[in-house]
Amino acid sequence: MPRQAGELLRQTLDRMPGLCGCKDENSVFMYGNAAYAEAIGVDHHLDLIGRTDYDMPCETAACADLFRAQDRDVMDNARPLRILDIHPFAGGEWRAYLFSKTPLVEDNRIVGTLFQGIDITSTRFFELGSMLGHIHAGMDKSDPIGQHSFIVGHRRGAISLADREGEILFFLIRGKSCKDIASLVGLSPRTVEQHIARLRDKFVAGSRKELVDRAIQAGYLSFIPERIFKRQLSVVLG
């Protein structure tokens, strides 16, 4: 990036709350703010430059493949993503963040990604508003992420779910396969299928697709089961 645009971008990221930074089109860090460096366990935030997620000195490195896939999705589809990240950060401290990732645009060309993470470790209700938009070479902001709310808890609405059911429904809504869900929640695929069958009964759904449709209509797209916060993951919320 041109030196002046880079300096303006850094100043903008330094003024923003939470964990902020940007990566190039190969997911190499171009910059990260002091809050991100502290959370990740890097001595000085400028030491982040030139590193990748694989190089970080904490357990987030275990999810580097997922981070890179998310970055590629943002760039290839020119769209923002909201991501729930739960990891042991610096010093082994477990934290949960709601990250937004957006395309980094220069001269009408996507050259990387911008990210911002808000700490939700001890939050039961939170909102992500218009925090990150595209940042162009002239540092104009546009196309902000629309405001979206999430509720953390055990149940939502009139349909009461067991903890495990809520957890499985969360991943099912986000397109995870039965095999993927089994790996994420530590159950056998057969047991996951049994939970899905019970969920179909509760939502009076004739198929898995209908179950997802009815769950979204009932508001479960915005529901994050509290059980989710007990394991390391990085999952796209939307």
mmCIF file of C-alpha atoms in Angstrom:
data_model
loop_
_atom_site.group_PDB
_atom_site.id
_atom_site.type_symbol
_atom_site.label_atom_id
_atom_site.label_comp_id
_atom_site.label_asym_id
_atom_site.label_seq_id
_atom_site.Cartn_x
_atom_site.Cartn_y
_atom_site.Cartn_z
ATOM 1 C CA MET A 1 0.000 0.000 0.000
ATOM 2 C CA PRO A 2 1.206 3.619 -0.530
ATOM 3 C CA ARG A 3 2.954 4.941 2.553
ATOM 4 C CA GLN A 4 0.398 7.709 3.178
ATOM 5 C CA ALA A 5 -2.601 5.384 2.830
ATOM 6 C CA GLY A 6 -0.901 2.892 5.128
ATOM 7 C CA GLU A 7 -0.365 5.510 7.806
ATOM 8 C CA LEU A 8 -3.963 6.697 7.586
ATOM 9 C CA LEU A 9 -5.191 3.127 7.789
ATOM 10 C CA ARG A 10 -3.091 2.473 10.886
ATOM 11 C CA GLN A 11 -4.346 5.650 12.549
ATOM 12 C CA THR A 12 -7.933 4.637 11.818
ATOM 13 C CA LEU A 13 -7.426 1.141 13.230
ATOM 14 C CA ASP A 14 -5.713 2.542 16.326
ATOM 15 C CA ARG A 15 -8.764 4.713 17.056
ATOM 16 C CA MET A 16 -11.235 1.860 16.778
ATOM 17 C CA PRO A 17 -12.283 -0.139 19.862
ATOM 18 C CA GLY A 18 -11.425 -3.796 20.302
ATOM 19 C CA LEU A 19 -8.935 -5.987 18.447
ATOM 20 C CA CYS A 20 -8.298 -4.450 15.035
ATOM 21 C CA GLY A 21 -5.962 -4.995 12.122
ATOM 22 C CA CYS A 22 -5.607 -5.844 8.466
ATOM 23 C CA LYS A 23 -4.079 -8.561 6.321
ATOM 24 C CA ASP A 24 -3.017 -8.704 2.696
ATOM 25 C CA GLU A 25 -4.495 -11.004 0.057
ATOM 26 C CA ASN A 26 -2.319 -13.877 1.336
ATOM 27 C CA SER A 27 -3.547 -13.422 4.944
ATOM 28 C CA VAL A 28 -0.213 -11.935 6.022
ATOM 29 C CA PHE A 29 -0.612 -9.267 8.695
ATOM 30 C CA MET A 30 -0.084 -5.737 7.403
ATOM 31 C CA TYR A 31 -0.940 -4.244 10.794
ATOM 32 C CA GLY A 32 -2.527 -5.022 14.139
ATOM 33 C CA ASN A 33 -3.336 -2.641 16.970
ATOM 34 C CA ALA A 34 -1.896 -2.773 20.490
ATOM 35 C CA ALA A 35 -5.019 -4.476 21.878
ATOM 36 C CA TYR A 36 -4.678 -7.328 19.390
ATOM 37 C CA ALA A 37 -0.971 -7.769 20.140
ATOM 38 C CA GLU A 38 -1.694 -7.931 23.882
ATOM 39 C CA ALA A 39 -4.517 -10.451 23.430
ATOM 40 C CA ILE A 40 -2.458 -12.672 21.184
ATOM 41 C CA GLY A 41 0.716 -12.479 23.298
ATOM 42 C CA VAL A 42 3.014 -10.490 21.001
ATOM 43 C CA ASP A 43 5.341 -8.053 22.789
ATOM 44 C CA HIS A 44 4.784 -5.078 20.445
ATOM 45 C CA HIS A 45 2.003 -4.566 17.938
ATOM 46 C CA LEU A 46 4.442 -3.712 15.122
ATOM 47 C CA ASP A 47 5.897 -7.199 15.555
ATOM 48 C CA LEU A 48 2.646 -8.522 14.066
ATOM 49 C CA ILE A 49 3.563 -7.160 10.633
ATOM 50 C CA GLY A 50 4.675 -9.907 8.280
ATOM 51 C CA ARG A 51 3.320 -12.729 10.452
ATOM 52 C CA THR A 52 0.471 -15.083 9.661
ATOM 53 C CA ASP A 53 -2.079 -16.677 11.978
ATOM 54 C CA TYR A 54 0.122 -19.781 12.031
ATOM 55 C CA ASP A 55 2.889 -17.739 13.704
ATOM 56 C CA MET A 56 0.939 -16.492 16.711
ATOM 57 C CA PRO A 57 2.223 -17.534 20.176
ATOM 58 C CA CYS A 58 -1.102 -18.797 21.541
ATOM 59 C CA GLU A 59 -3.729 -21.438 20.845
ATOM 60 C CA THR A 60 -5.442 -19.364 18.145
ATOM 61 C CA ALA A 61 -2.797 -20.769 15.776
ATOM 62 C CA ALA A 62 -4.694 -24.079 15.854
ATOM 63 C CA CYS A 63 -7.496 -22.398 13.862
ATOM 64 C CA ALA A 64 -5.237 -20.691 11.305
ATOM 65 C CA ASP A 65 -6.677 -22.745 8.433
ATOM 66 C CA LEU A 66 -10.171 -21.536 9.324
ATOM 67 C CA PHE A 67 -9.029 -17.903 9.565
ATOM 68 C CA ARG A 68 -7.429 -18.074 6.129
ATOM 69 C CA ALA A 69 -10.557 -19.664 4.635
ATOM 70 C CA GLN A 70 -12.672 -16.858 6.132
ATOM 71 C CA ASP A 71 -10.315 -14.231 4.703
ATOM 72 C CA ARG A 72 -10.553 -15.853 1.282
ATOM 73 C CA ASP A 73 -14.363 -15.925 1.488
ATOM 74 C CA VAL A 74 -14.426 -12.201 2.333
ATOM 75 C CA MET A 75 -12.145 -11.346 -0.603
ATOM 76 C CA ASP A 76 -13.543 -13.723 -3.229
ATOM 77 C CA ASN A 77 -17.157 -12.783 -2.542
ATOM 78 C CA ALA A 78 -16.540 -9.122 -1.642
ATOM 79 C CA ARG A 79 -18.712 -9.448 1.421
ATOM 80 C CA PRO A 80 -18.368 -8.940 5.179
ATOM 81 C CA LEU A 81 -18.565 -11.805 7.635
ATOM 82 C CA ARG A 82 -19.490 -11.967 11.327
ATOM 83 C CA ILE A 83 -17.535 -14.635 13.173
ATOM 84 C CA LEU A 84 -17.703 -16.017 16.698
ATOM 85 C CA ASP A 85 -14.196 -16.832 17.967
ATOM 86 C CA ILE A 86 -13.536 -18.658 21.242
ATOM 87 C CA HIS A 87 -9.941 -19.550 22.080
ATOM 88 C CA PRO A 88 -7.314 -19.628 24.814
ATOM 89 C CA PHE A 89 -5.504 -16.350 24.149
ATOM 90 C CA ALA A 90 -2.261 -15.092 25.719
ATOM 91 C CA GLY A 91 -1.452 -16.793 29.003
ATOM 92 C CA GLY A 92 -4.023 -19.503 28.274
ATOM 93 C CA GLU A 93 -6.914 -17.159 29.142
ATOM 94 C CA TRP A 94 -10.145 -18.218 27.470
ATOM 95 C CA ARG A 95 -11.934 -15.377 25.726
ATOM 96 C CA ALA A 96 -14.819 -15.039 23.309
ATOM 97 C CA TYR A 97 -14.885 -12.381 20.595
ATOM 98 C CA LEU A 98 -17.370 -11.366 17.955
ATOM 99 C CA PHE A 99 -15.238 -10.529 14.925
ATOM 100 C CA SER A 100 -16.234 -8.682 11.793
ATOM 101 C CA LYS A 101 -14.148 -9.169 8.666
ATOM 102 C CA THR A 102 -14.561 -6.919 5.633
ATOM 103 C CA PRO A 103 -12.741 -6.461 2.328
ATOM 104 C CA LEU A 104 -9.847 -3.990 2.237
ATOM 105 C CA VAL A 105 -10.273 -2.002 -0.971
ATOM 106 C CA GLU A 106 -7.667 0.096 -2.749
ATOM 107 C CA ASP A 107 -8.199 1.728 -6.148
ATOM 108 C CA ASN A 108 -11.430 -0.251 -6.569
ATOM 109 C CA ARG A 109 -9.563 -3.523 -6.048
ATOM 110 C CA ILE A 110 -9.757 -5.819 -3.038
ATOM 111 C CA VAL A 111 -6.237 -6.134 -1.659
ATOM 112 C CA GLY A 112 -6.879 -7.854 1.666
ATOM 113 C CA THR A 113 -9.124 -7.909 4.714
ATOM 114 C CA LEU A 114 -9.890 -5.717 7.702
ATOM 115 C CA PHE A 115 -10.937 -7.196 11.018
ATOM 116 C CA GLN A 116 -12.329 -5.990 14.335
ATOM 117 C CA GLY A 117 -13.109 -8.116 17.377
ATOM 118 C CA ILE A 118 -15.307 -7.125 20.313
ATOM 119 C CA ASP A 119 -14.839 -9.005 23.605
ATOM 120 C CA ILE A 120 -18.053 -10.785 24.589
ATOM 121 C CA THR A 121 -16.532 -13.172 27.139
ATOM 122 C CA SER A 122 -18.820 -12.122 29.982
ATOM 123 C CA THR A 123 -21.697 -10.700 27.949
ATOM 124 C CA ARG A 124 -25.182 -12.168 27.787
ATOM 125 C CA PHE A 125 -26.581 -9.743 25.231
ATOM 126 C CA PHE A 126 -24.605 -7.776 22.722
ATOM 127 C CA GLU A 127 -24.972 -5.850 19.513
ATOM 128 C CA LEU A 128 -22.586 -5.356 16.609
ATOM 129 C CA GLY A 129 -23.374 -2.131 14.822
ATOM 130 C CA SER A 130 -21.771 -0.300 11.932
ATOM 131 C CA MET A 131 -18.203 -0.744 13.117
ATOM 132 C CA LEU A 132 -16.286 -1.687 9.985
ATOM 133 C CA GLY A 133 -16.907 -0.758 6.387
ATOM 134 C CA HIS A 134 -14.755 -0.854 3.299
ATOM 135 C CA ILE A 135 -11.759 1.468 3.708
ATOM 136 C CA HIS A 136 -10.609 2.830 0.370
ATOM 137 C CA ALA A 137 -7.300 4.406 -0.581
ATOM 138 C CA GLY A 138 -8.802 7.781 0.269
ATOM 139 C CA MET A 139 -9.889 6.354 3.638
ATOM 140 C CA ASP A 140 -13.599 6.865 2.932
ATOM 141 C CA LYS A 141 -15.897 4.483 4.808
ATOM 142 C CA SER A 142 -18.888 2.909 3.101
ATOM 143 C CA ASP A 143 -20.955 -0.245 3.007
ATOM 144 C CA PRO A 144 -20.982 -0.748 6.775
ATOM 145 C CA ILE A 145 -22.079 -4.004 8.308
ATOM 146 C CA GLY A 146 -25.724 -3.750 9.249
ATOM 147 C CA GLN A 147 -26.614 -3.809 12.904
ATOM 148 C CA HIS A 148 -27.374 -7.275 14.164
ATOM 149 C CA SER A 149 -28.149 -8.579 17.626
ATOM 150 C CA PHE A 150 -27.488 -11.922 19.263
ATOM 151 C CA ILE A 151 -28.830 -13.439 22.454
ATOM 152 C CA VAL A 152 -26.754 -15.815 24.545
ATOM 153 C CA GLY A 153 -28.533 -18.284 26.809
ATOM 154 C CA HIS A 154 -30.202 -21.664 27.177
ATOM 155 C CA ARG A 155 -33.478 -21.168 25.331
ATOM 156 C CA ARG A 156 -35.401 -18.800 23.097
ATOM 157 C CA GLY A 157 -39.066 -18.347 22.369
ATOM 158 C CA ALA A 158 -41.783 -20.899 22.989
ATOM 159 C CA ILE A 159 -39.732 -23.948 21.938
ATOM 160 C CA SER A 160 -37.658 -25.235 24.837
ATOM 161 C CA LEU A 161 -34.386 -26.908 23.853
ATOM 162 C CA ALA A 162 -32.040 -29.044 25.883
ATOM 163 C CA ASP A 163 -28.507 -27.636 26.057
ATOM 164 C CA ARG A 164 -27.175 -30.172 23.563
ATOM 165 C CA GLU A 165 -30.093 -29.580 21.179
ATOM 166 C CA GLY A 166 -29.442 -25.848 21.167
ATOM 167 C CA GLU A 167 -25.778 -26.448 20.451
ATOM 168 C CA ILE A 168 -26.466 -28.802 17.553
ATOM 169 C CA LEU A 169 -29.134 -26.491 16.097
ATOM 170 C CA PHE A 170 -26.648 -23.591 16.207
ATOM 171 C CA PHE A 171 -24.228 -25.460 13.941
ATOM 172 C CA LEU A 172 -26.977 -26.970 11.784
ATOM 173 C CA ILE A 173 -28.312 -23.504 10.929
ATOM 174 C CA ARG A 174 -24.822 -22.556 9.783
ATOM 175 C CA GLY A 175 -24.621 -25.341 7.256
ATOM 176 C CA LYS A 176 -22.477 -27.804 9.188
ATOM 177 C CA SER A 177 -22.825 -31.449 8.219
ATOM 178 C CA CYS A 178 -23.706 -34.133 10.716
ATOM 179 C CA LYS A 179 -20.083 -35.314 10.630
ATOM 180 C CA ASP A 180 -18.803 -31.767 11.212
ATOM 181 C CA ILE A 181 -21.186 -31.245 14.130
ATOM 182 C CA ALA A 182 -20.175 -34.548 15.681
ATOM 183 C CA SER A 183 -16.527 -33.457 15.604
ATOM 184 C CA LEU A 184 -17.325 -30.008 17.008
ATOM 185 C CA VAL A 185 -19.454 -31.200 19.930
ATOM 186 C CA GLY A 186 -17.625 -34.430 20.728
ATOM 187 C CA LEU A 187 -20.401 -36.889 19.876
ATOM 188 C CA SER A 188 -20.797 -39.697 17.370
ATOM 189 C CA PRO A 189 -22.574 -38.860 14.079
ATOM 190 C CA ARG A 190 -25.310 -41.342 15.047
ATOM 191 C CA THR A 191 -25.980 -39.482 18.320
ATOM 192 C CA VAL A 192 -26.067 -36.174 16.460
ATOM 193 C CA GLU A 193 -28.618 -37.637 14.047
ATOM 194 C CA GLN A 194 -30.754 -38.675 17.010
ATOM 195 C CA HIS A 195 -30.675 -35.118 18.373
ATOM 196 C CA ILE A 196 -31.593 -33.765 14.944
ATOM 197 C CA ALA A 197 -34.566 -36.159 14.803
ATOM 198 C CA ARG A 198 -35.789 -34.813 18.154
ATOM 199 C CA LEU A 199 -35.330 -31.263 16.915
ATOM 200 C CA ARG A 200 -37.426 -32.055 13.834
ATOM 201 C CA ASP A 201 -40.174 -33.327 16.144
ATOM 202 C CA LYS A 202 -40.054 -30.175 18.264
ATOM 203 C CA PHE A 203 -40.219 -27.876 15.236
ATOM 204 C CA VAL A 204 -42.684 -30.176 13.394
ATOM 205 C CA ALA A 205 -40.307 -30.306 10.432
ATOM 206 C CA GLY A 206 -40.448 -32.993 7.759
ATOM 207 C CA SER A 207 -36.806 -32.588 6.697
ATOM 208 C CA ARG A 208 -33.537 -31.106 7.866
ATOM 209 C CA LYS A 209 -33.985 -28.159 5.493
ATOM 210 C CA GLU A 210 -37.451 -27.485 6.867
ATOM 211 C CA LEU A 211 -36.042 -27.701 10.393
ATOM 212 C CA VAL A 212 -33.467 -25.026 9.586
ATOM 213 C CA ASP A 213 -36.091 -22.826 7.896
ATOM 214 C CA ARG A 214 -38.490 -23.093 10.839
ATOM 215 C CA ALA A 215 -35.729 -22.513 13.389
ATOM 216 C CA ILE A 216 -34.656 -19.335 11.579
ATOM 217 C CA GLN A 217 -38.277 -18.165 11.421
ATOM 218 C CA ALA A 218 -38.510 -18.770 15.177
ATOM 219 C CA GLY A 219 -35.507 -16.505 15.798
ATOM 220 C CA TYR A 220 -32.774 -19.073 16.335
ATOM 221 C CA LEU A 221 -30.465 -17.485 13.769
ATOM 222 C CA SER A 222 -29.717 -14.872 16.434
ATOM 223 C CA PHE A 223 -29.392 -17.376 19.267
ATOM 224 C CA ILE A 224 -26.010 -18.482 20.615
ATOM 225 C CA PRO A 225 -26.265 -21.313 23.146
ATOM 226 C CA GLU A 226 -24.193 -20.760 26.258
ATOM 227 C CA ARG A 227 -22.713 -24.234 25.865
ATOM 228 C CA ILE A 228 -20.843 -22.971 22.780
ATOM 229 C CA PHE A 229 -18.582 -20.912 25.026
ATOM 230 C CA LYS A 230 -16.950 -24.020 26.493
ATOM 231 C CA ARG A 231 -14.775 -25.064 23.537
ATOM 232 C CA GLN A 232 -12.347 -23.564 21.045
ATOM 233 C CA LEU A 233 -13.959 -22.640 17.746
ATOM 234 C CA SER A 234 -14.208 -20.108 14.950
ATOM 235 C CA VAL A 235 -17.611 -20.171 13.282
ATOM 236 C CA VAL A 236 -19.228 -17.812 10.777
ATOM 237 C CA LEU A 237 -22.463 -16.366 12.124
ATOM 238 C CA GLY A 238 -23.456 -14.662 8.915
#
